[in-house]
mmCIF file of C-alpha atoms in Angstrom:
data_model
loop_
_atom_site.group_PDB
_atom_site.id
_atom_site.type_symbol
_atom_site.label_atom_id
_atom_site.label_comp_id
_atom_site.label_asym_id
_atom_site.label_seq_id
_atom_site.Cartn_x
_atom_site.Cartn_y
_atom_site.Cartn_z
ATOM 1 C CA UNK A 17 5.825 14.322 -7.894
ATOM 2 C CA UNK A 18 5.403 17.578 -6.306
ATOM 3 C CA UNK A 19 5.927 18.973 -2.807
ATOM 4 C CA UNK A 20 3.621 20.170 -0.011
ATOM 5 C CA UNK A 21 4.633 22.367 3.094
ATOM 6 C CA UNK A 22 3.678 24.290 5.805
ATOM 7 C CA UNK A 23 3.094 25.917 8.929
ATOM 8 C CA UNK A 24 0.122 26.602 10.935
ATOM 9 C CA UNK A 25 1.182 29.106 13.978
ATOM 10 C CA UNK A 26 4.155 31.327 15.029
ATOM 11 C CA UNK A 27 7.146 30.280 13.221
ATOM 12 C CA UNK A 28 9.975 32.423 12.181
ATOM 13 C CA UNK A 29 10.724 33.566 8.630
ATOM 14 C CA UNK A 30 13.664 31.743 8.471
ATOM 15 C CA UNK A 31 12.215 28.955 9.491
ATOM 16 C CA UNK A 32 9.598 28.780 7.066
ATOM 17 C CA UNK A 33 11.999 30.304 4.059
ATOM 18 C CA UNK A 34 13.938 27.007 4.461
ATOM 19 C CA UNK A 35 11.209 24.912 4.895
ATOM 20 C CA UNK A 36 9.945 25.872 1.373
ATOM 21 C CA UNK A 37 13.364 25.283 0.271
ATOM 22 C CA UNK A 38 13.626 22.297 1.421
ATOM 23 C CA UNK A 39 10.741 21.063 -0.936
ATOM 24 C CA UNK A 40 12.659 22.842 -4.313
ATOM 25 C CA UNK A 41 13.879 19.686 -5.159
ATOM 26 C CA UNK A 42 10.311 17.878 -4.814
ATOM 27 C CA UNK A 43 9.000 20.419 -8.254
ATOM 28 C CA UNK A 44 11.172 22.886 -10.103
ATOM 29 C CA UNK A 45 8.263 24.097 -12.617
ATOM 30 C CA UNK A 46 6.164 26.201 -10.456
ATOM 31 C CA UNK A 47 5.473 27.037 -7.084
ATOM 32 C CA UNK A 48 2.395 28.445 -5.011
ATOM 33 C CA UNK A 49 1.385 30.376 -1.398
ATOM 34 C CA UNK A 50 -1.477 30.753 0.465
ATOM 35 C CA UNK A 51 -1.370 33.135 3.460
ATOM 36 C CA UNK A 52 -5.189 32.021 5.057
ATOM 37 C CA UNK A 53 -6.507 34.908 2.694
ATOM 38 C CA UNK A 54 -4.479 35.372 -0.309
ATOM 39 C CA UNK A 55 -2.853 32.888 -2.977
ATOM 40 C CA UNK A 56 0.185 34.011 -4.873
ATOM 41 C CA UNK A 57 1.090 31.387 -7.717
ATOM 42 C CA UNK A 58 4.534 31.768 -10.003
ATOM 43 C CA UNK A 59 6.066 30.159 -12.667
ATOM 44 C CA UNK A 60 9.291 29.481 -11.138
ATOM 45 C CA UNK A 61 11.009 27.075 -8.363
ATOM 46 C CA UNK A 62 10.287 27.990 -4.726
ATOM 47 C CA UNK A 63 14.339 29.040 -4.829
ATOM 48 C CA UNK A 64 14.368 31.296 -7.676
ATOM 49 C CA UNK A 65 11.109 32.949 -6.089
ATOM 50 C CA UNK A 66 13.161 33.748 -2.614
ATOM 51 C CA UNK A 67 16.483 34.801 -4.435
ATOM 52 C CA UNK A 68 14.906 36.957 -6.586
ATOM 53 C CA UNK A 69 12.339 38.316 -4.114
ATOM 54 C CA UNK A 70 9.077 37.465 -5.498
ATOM 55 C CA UNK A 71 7.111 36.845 -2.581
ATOM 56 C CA UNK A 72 5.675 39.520 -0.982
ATOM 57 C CA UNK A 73 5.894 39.400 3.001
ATOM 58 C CA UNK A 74 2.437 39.379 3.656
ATOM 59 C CA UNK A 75 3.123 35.852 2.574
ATOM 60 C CA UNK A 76 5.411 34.342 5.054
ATOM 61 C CA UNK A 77 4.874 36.956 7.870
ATOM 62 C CA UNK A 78 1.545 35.272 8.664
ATOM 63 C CA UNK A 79 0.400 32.791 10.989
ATOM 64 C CA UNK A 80 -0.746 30.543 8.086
ATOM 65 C CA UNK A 81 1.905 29.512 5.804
ATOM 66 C CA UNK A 82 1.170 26.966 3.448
ATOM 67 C CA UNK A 83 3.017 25.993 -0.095
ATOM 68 C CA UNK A 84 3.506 23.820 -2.909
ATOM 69 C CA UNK A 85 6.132 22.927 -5.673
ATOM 70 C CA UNK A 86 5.186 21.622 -8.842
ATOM 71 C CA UNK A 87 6.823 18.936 -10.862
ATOM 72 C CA UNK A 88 5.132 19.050 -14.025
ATOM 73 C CA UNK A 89 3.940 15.777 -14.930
ATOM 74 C CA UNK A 90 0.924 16.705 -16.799
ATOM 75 C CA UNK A 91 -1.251 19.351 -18.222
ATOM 76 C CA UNK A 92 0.334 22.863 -19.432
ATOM 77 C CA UNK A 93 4.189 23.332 -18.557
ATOM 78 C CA UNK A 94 5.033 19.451 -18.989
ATOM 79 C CA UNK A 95 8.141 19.085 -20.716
ATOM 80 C CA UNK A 96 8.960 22.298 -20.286
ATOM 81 C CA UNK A 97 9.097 25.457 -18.200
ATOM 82 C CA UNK A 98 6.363 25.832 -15.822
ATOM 83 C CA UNK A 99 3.184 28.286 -16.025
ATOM 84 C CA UNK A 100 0.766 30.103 -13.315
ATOM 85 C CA UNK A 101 -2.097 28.616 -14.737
ATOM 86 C CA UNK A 102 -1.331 25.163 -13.122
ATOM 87 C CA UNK A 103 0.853 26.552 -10.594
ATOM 88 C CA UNK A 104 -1.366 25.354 -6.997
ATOM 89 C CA UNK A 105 -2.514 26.564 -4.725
ATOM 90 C CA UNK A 106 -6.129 25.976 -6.992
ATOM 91 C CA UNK A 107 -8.978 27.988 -6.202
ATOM 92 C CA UNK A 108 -12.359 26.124 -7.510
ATOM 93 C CA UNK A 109 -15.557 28.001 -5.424
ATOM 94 C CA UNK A 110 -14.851 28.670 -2.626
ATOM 95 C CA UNK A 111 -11.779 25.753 -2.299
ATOM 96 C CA UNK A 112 -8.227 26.928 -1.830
ATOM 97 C CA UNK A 113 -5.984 23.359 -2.666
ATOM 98 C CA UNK A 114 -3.367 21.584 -3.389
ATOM 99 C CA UNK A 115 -2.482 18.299 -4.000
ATOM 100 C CA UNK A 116 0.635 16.133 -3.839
ATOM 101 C CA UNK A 117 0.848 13.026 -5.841
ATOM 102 C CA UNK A 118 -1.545 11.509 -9.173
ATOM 103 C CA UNK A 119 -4.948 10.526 -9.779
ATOM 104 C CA UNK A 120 -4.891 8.091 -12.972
ATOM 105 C CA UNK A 121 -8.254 8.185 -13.228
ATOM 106 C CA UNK A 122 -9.032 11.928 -13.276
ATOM 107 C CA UNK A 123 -10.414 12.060 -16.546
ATOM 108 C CA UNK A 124 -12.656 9.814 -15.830
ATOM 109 C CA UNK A 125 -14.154 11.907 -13.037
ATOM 110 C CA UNK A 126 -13.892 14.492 -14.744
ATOM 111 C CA UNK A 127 -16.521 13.650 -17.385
ATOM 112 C CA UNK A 128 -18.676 12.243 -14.636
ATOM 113 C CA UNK A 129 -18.810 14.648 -11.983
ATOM 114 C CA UNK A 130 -17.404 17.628 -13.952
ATOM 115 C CA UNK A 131 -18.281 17.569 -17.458
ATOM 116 C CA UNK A 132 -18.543 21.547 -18.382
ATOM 117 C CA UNK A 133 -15.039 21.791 -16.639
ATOM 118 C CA UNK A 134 -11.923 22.897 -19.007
ATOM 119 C CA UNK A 135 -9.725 21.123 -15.653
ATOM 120 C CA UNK A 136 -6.282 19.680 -17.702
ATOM 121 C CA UNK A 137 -4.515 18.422 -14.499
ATOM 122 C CA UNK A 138 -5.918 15.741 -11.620
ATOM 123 C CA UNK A 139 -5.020 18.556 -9.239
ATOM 124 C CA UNK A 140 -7.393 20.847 -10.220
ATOM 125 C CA UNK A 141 -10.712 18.073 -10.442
ATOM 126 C CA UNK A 142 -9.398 17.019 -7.209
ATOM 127 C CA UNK A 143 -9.941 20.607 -5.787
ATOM 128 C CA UNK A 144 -13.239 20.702 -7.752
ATOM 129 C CA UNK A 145 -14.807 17.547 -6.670
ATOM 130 C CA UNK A 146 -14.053 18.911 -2.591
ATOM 131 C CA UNK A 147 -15.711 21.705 -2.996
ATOM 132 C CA UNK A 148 -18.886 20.393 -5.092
ATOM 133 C CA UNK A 149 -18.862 18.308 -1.393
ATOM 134 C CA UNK A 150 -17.877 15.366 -2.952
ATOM 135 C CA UNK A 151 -16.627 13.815 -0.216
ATOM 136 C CA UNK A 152 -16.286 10.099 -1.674
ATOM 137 C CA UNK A 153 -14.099 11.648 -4.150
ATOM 138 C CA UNK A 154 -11.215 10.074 -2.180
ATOM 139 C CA UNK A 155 -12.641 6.219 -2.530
ATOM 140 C CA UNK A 156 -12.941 7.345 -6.466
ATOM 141 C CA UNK A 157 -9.429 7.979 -6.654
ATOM 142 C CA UNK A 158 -7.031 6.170 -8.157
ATOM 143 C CA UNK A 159 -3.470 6.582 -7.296
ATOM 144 C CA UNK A 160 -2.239 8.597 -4.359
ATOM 145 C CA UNK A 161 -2.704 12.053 -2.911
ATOM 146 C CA UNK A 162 -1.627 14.143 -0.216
ATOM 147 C CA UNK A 163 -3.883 17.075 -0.328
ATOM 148 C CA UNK A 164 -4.119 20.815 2.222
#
């Protein structure tokens, strides 16, 4: 499984610096930000990131403050170290997403409602499927989800 965090509002940095470290044990592969305007994805744990100064203050100085951490569990970067490309948040149109748990059935849905998609995690059609305004997507899911 992965993590999901955030805060909406004032918080301080602090605050929100261990917040996102809180969820480093929840995905060690990759980790994502998204600051209301901007996304910033890595290939590293949510730690390593803050050590080694990755994320740019623009990022946690904000008012919106929202992140994930990625367990790899399928697509590119399973089994082994983790890679931007499925680092969340996911941008699809104009969606900004990410998602916390599996969809078994993704491929499924994925030849059905998304068929000229090159999508290799659940994540990612999950995104897709929101902002095509597929709003049912969530009875068509199989499996669990926690999704911002």
């Amino acid at each position: 499984m992965c993590g999901i965090f955030g805060v909406i509002g004032k918080a301080p940095y602090h605050m929100k610096t261990m917040l996102a470290l809180l969820n480093n044990e929840r995905g060690t592969d990759s980790c994502g930000l998204f600051n209301g305007t901007q996304r910033l994805r890595l290939p590293i744990s949510i730690r390593d990131a803050i050590k080694e100064n990755k994320i740019p203050l623009n990022y946690i100085e904000t008012d919106i403050f929202l992140g994930h951490t990625r367990n790899a569990s399928r697509g590119m970067g399973r089994g082994s170290w983790g890679t931007k490309e499925n680092a969340h948040p996911f941008r699809v149109g104009n969606t900004i997403g990410a998602h916390n748990g599996y969809i078994s059935n993704w491929e499924d849905l994925k030849k059905e409602h998304l068929p000229k998609s090159t999508f290799d995690v659940d994540s990612n059609v999950a995104i897709a499927m929101i902002d095509k305004e597929r709003f049912d997507a969530f009875e068509l899911f199989i499996g669990r989800a926690a999704i911002w």
